[in-house]
CSV table of C-alpha atoms in Angstrom, one decimal:
chain,number,residue,atom,x,y,z
A,1,MET,CA,101.5,112.4,95.2
A,2,LEU,CA,97.9,111.2,95.5
A,3,GLN,CA,95.4,110.8,92.8
A,4,TRP,CA,91.8,111.4,94.0
A,5,TYR,CA,89.0,109.1,92.8
A,6,LYS,CA,85.3,109.9,93.1
A,7,ILE,CA,83.2,107.5,95.0
A,8,ASP,CA,79.9,107.3,93.3
A,9,ASP,CA,76.9,107.1,95.5
A,10,ALA,CA,78.9,107.3,98.7
A,11,GLN,CA,75.7,108.3,100.7
A,12,PHE,CA,74.0,105.2,99.4
A,13,LEU,CA,76.7,103.0,101.1
A,14,LYS,CA,75.7,104.2,104.6
A,15,ASP,CA,73.6,101.2,105.5
A,16,LYS,CA,75.7,98.6,103.5
A,17,GLY,CA,78.3,97.7,106.1
A,18,ILE,CA,81.8,97.1,104.6
A,19,ILE,CA,81.9,96.9,100.9
A,20,GLU,CA,84.7,96.4,98.4
A,21,HIS,CA,85.1,99.1,95.7
A,22,LYS,CA,87.5,99.3,92.8
A,23,VAL,CA,89.3,102.7,92.5
A,24,GLY,CA,92.6,103.6,90.8
A,25,GLY,CA,93.3,100.0,89.8
A,26,LYS,CA,93.0,98.8,93.4
A,27,THR,CA,90.2,97.1,95.3
A,28,ILE,CA,89.7,98.7,98.7
A,29,CYS,CA,87.1,98.5,101.4
A,30,LEU,CA,84.7,101.4,102.2
A,31,THR,CA,82.5,101.7,105.2
A,32,TRP,CA,80.6,104.4,107.1
A,33,PHE,CA,81.2,104.5,110.9
A,34,GLU,CA,79.6,107.2,113.1
A,35,ASP,CA,78.7,109.3,110.0
A,36,GLN,CA,82.2,109.3,108.6
A,37,LEU,CA,83.3,107.5,105.4
A,38,TYR,CA,86.5,105.3,105.8
A,39,ALA,CA,88.6,103.6,103.2
A,40,PHE,CA,91.1,100.8,104.0
A,41,SER,CA,92.9,97.6,102.8
A,42,ARG,CA,90.7,94.8,101.6
A,43,LYS,CA,92.6,92.0,103.4
A,44,CYS,CA,93.6,91.4,107.0
A,45,PRO,CA,97.5,91.2,107.1
A,46,HIS,CA,97.3,88.4,109.7
A,47,ALA,CA,95.7,85.6,107.6
A,48,GLY,CA,94.4,87.3,104.5
A,49,ALA,CA,90.8,87.3,105.5
A,50,PRO,CA,88.5,89.6,103.4
A,51,LEU,CA,87.7,92.6,105.6
A,52,LYS,CA,84.4,93.1,103.7
A,53,ASN,CA,83.1,90.2,105.8
A,54,GLY,CA,84.1,91.9,109.0
A,55,TRP,CA,82.4,94.7,110.9
A,56,CYS,CA,83.1,98.0,112.8
A,57,GLU,CA,82.8,98.8,116.4
A,58,ARG,CA,84.6,101.2,118.8
A,59,GLY,CA,86.3,102.9,115.9
A,60,LYS,CA,87.9,99.7,114.6
A,61,VAL,CA,87.4,97.3,111.8
A,62,ILE,CA,87.2,93.7,113.1
A,63,CYS,CA,88.6,90.8,111.0
A,64,PRO,CA,86.0,88.0,110.5
A,65,PHE,CA,88.6,85.2,110.9
A,66,HIS,CA,90.5,85.8,114.2
A,67,ARG,CA,88.9,89.0,115.4
A,68,HIS,CA,92.0,91.1,114.9
A,69,GLU,CA,91.1,94.8,115.3
A,70,PHE,CA,92.4,97.8,113.3
A,71,ASP,CA,91.9,101.4,114.0
A,72,LEU,CA,89.9,103.1,111.3
A,73,VAL,CA,91.9,106.3,111.5
A,74,THR,CA,95.5,105.1,111.9
A,75,GLY,CA,95.2,101.5,110.6
A,76,LYS,CA,97.2,100.2,113.6
A,77,GLY,CA,96.3,96.8,115.0
A,78,ASN,CA,96.0,96.2,118.7
A,79,PRO,CA,99.5,96.3,120.4
A,80,ALA,CA,99.8,92.5,120.7
A,81,GLN,CA,99.0,92.0,117.0
A,82,HIS,CA,102.1,93.8,115.6
A,83,ASP,CA,100.3,94.5,112.3
A,84,PHE,CA,98.3,97.2,110.5
A,85,ILE,CA,96.1,97.9,107.5
A,86,HIS,CA,96.5,100.7,105.0
A,87,ILE,CA,94.2,103.6,105.5
A,88,TYR,CA,93.3,105.6,102.4
A,89,PRO,CA,92.5,109.3,102.8
A,90,VAL,CA,88.9,110.4,102.2
A,91,LYS,CA,87.8,113.9,101.4
A,92,GLU,CA,84.4,115.5,100.9
A,93,GLU,CA,83.8,118.3,98.5
A,94,GLY,CA,80.2,119.4,98.8
A,95,SER,CA,78.4,116.2,99.0
A,96,VAL,CA,80.9,114.3,96.8
A,97,TYR,CA,83.4,111.9,98.3
A,98,PHE,CA,86.9,111.1,97.0
A,99,VAL,CA,89.5,108.5,98.0
A,100,GLY,CA,93.2,109.3,97.6
A,101,ILE,CA,95.4,106.5,96.1
A,102,LYS,CA,99.1,106.7,95.5
A,103,PRO,CA,99.8,105.5,91.9
A,104,GLY,CA,101.8,102.3,91.8
A,105,PHE,CA,105.4,102.2,90.6
A,106,TRP,CA,104.6,101.1,87.0
A,107,ARG,CA,101.8,103.7,86.7
A,108,ASN,CA,104.3,106.4,87.9
A,109,PHE,CA,107.0,105.1,85.6
A,110,LEU,CA,104.9,104.7,82.5
A,111,GLY,CA,103.0,108.0,83.2
A,112,SER,CA,106.3,109.9,83.5
A,113,LYS,CA,107.5,108.4,80.1
A,114,SER,CA,104.5,109.7,78.3
A,115,ASN,CA,104.9,113.3,79.6
Protein backbone atom coordinates (compact mmCIF):
# COMPACT_ATOMS: atom_id res chain seq x y z
CA MET A 1 0.00 0.00 0.00
CA LEU A 2 1.32 3.42 -0.94
CA GLN A 3 1.27 6.56 1.12
CA TRP A 4 0.96 9.72 -0.96
CA TYR A 5 3.04 12.78 -0.07
CA LYS A 6 2.42 16.25 -1.40
CA ILE A 7 5.27 17.88 -3.29
CA ASP A 8 5.19 21.54 -2.35
CA ASP A 9 5.89 23.98 -5.17
CA ALA A 10 6.23 21.25 -7.81
CA GLN A 11 5.73 23.78 -10.61
CA PHE A 12 8.58 25.87 -9.16
CA LEU A 13 10.94 22.91 -9.73
CA LYS A 14 10.49 22.96 -13.52
CA ASP A 15 13.73 24.83 -14.27
CA LYS A 16 15.80 23.37 -11.43
CA GLY A 17 17.12 20.20 -13.10
CA ILE A 18 17.29 17.21 -10.75
CA ILE A 19 16.80 17.99 -7.07
CA GLU A 20 16.75 15.90 -3.92
CA HIS A 21 13.57 16.09 -1.87
CA LYS A 22 12.71 14.43 1.43
CA VAL A 23 9.32 12.66 1.52
CA GLY A 24 7.99 9.91 3.75
CA GLY A 25 11.29 9.50 5.58
CA LYS A 26 13.17 9.00 2.28
CA THR A 27 15.30 11.29 0.21
CA ILE A 28 14.43 10.90 -3.46
CA CYS A 29 15.18 12.76 -6.67
CA LEU A 30 12.61 14.83 -8.53
CA THR A 31 12.87 16.26 -12.01
CA TRP A 32 10.71 17.59 -14.79
CA PHE A 33 11.28 16.16 -18.25
CA GLU A 34 9.12 17.10 -21.24
CA ASP A 35 6.49 18.67 -18.99
CA GLN A 36 6.15 15.57 -16.77
CA LEU A 37 7.28 15.29 -13.13
CA TYR A 38 9.34 12.18 -12.28
CA ALA A 39 10.52 10.78 -8.94
CA PHE A 40 13.32 8.23 -8.58
CA SER A 41 16.14 6.84 -6.44
CA ARG A 42 18.74 9.31 -5.28
CA LYS A 43 21.83 7.16 -6.01
CA CYS A 44 23.10 5.26 -8.99
CA PRO A 45 23.19 1.52 -8.18
CA HIS A 46 26.45 1.08 -10.11
CA ALA A 47 28.78 3.26 -8.03
CA GLY A 48 26.54 5.20 -5.64
CA ALA A 49 26.82 8.50 -7.48
CA PRO A 50 24.28 11.14 -6.47
CA LEU A 51 21.82 11.32 -9.35
CA LYS A 52 21.01 14.94 -8.41
CA ASN A 53 24.30 15.76 -10.16
CA GLY A 54 23.19 14.01 -13.34
CA TRP A 55 20.89 15.19 -16.13
CA CYS A 56 18.03 13.95 -18.31
CA GLU A 57 17.96 13.34 -22.04
CA ARG A 58 16.01 11.02 -24.37
CA GLY A 59 13.67 10.06 -21.49
CA LYS A 60 16.53 8.84 -19.31
CA VAL A 61 18.39 10.09 -16.25
CA ILE A 62 22.15 10.00 -16.81
CA CYS A 63 24.53 9.21 -13.95
CA PRO A 64 27.25 11.86 -13.54
CA PHE A 65 30.03 9.32 -12.74
CA HIS A 66 30.05 6.68 -15.48
CA ARG A 67 27.18 7.86 -17.70
CA HIS A 68 24.91 4.94 -16.86
CA GLU A 69 21.41 5.64 -18.20
CA PHE A 70 18.08 4.81 -16.54
CA ASP A 71 14.63 5.04 -18.09
CA LEU A 72 12.49 7.65 -16.28
CA VAL A 73 9.34 5.52 -16.63
CA THR A 74 10.56 1.99 -15.88
CA GLY A 75 13.83 2.65 -14.03
CA LYS A 76 15.61 0.06 -16.19
CA GLY A 77 19.22 0.66 -17.06
CA ASN A 78 20.53 0.06 -20.54
CA PRO A 79 20.75 -3.70 -21.33
CA ALA A 80 24.52 -4.01 -20.80
CA GLN A 81 24.27 -2.35 -17.37
CA HIS A 82 22.13 -5.04 -15.69
CA ASP A 83 20.83 -2.58 -13.09
CA PHE A 84 17.94 -0.24 -12.39
CA ILE A 85 16.76 2.63 -10.21
CA HIS A 86 13.53 2.76 -8.26
CA ILE A 87 10.80 4.87 -9.83
CA TYR A 88 8.20 6.36 -7.49
CA PRO A 89 4.70 6.96 -8.85
CA VAL A 90 3.64 10.58 -9.28
CA LYS A 91 0.07 11.77 -9.53
CA GLU A 92 -1.47 15.16 -10.13
CA GLU A 93 -4.71 16.28 -8.54
CA GLY A 94 -5.66 19.67 -9.88
CA SER A 95 -2.37 21.50 -9.88
CA VAL A 96 -1.04 19.64 -6.82
CA TYR A 97 1.49 16.82 -7.22
CA PHE A 98 1.98 13.77 -5.00
CA VAL A 99 4.62 11.04 -4.81
CA GLY A 100 3.70 7.53 -3.68
CA ILE A 101 6.05 5.85 -1.20
CA LYS A 102 5.68 2.37 0.27
CA PRO A 103 6.12 2.56 4.03
CA GLY A 104 9.21 0.74 5.26
CA PHE A 105 8.99 -2.47 7.27
CA TRP A 106 9.34 -0.79 10.67
CA ARG A 107 6.84 1.92 9.83
CA ASN A 108 4.37 -0.79 8.77
CA PHE A 109 5.12 -2.89 11.84
CA LEU A 110 4.92 -0.07 14.34
CA GLY A 111 1.93 1.47 12.61
CA SER A 112 0.01 -1.80 12.76
CA LYS A 113 0.75 -2.15 16.50
CA SER A 114 -0.80 1.22 17.26
CA ASN A 115 -4.07 0.45 15.40
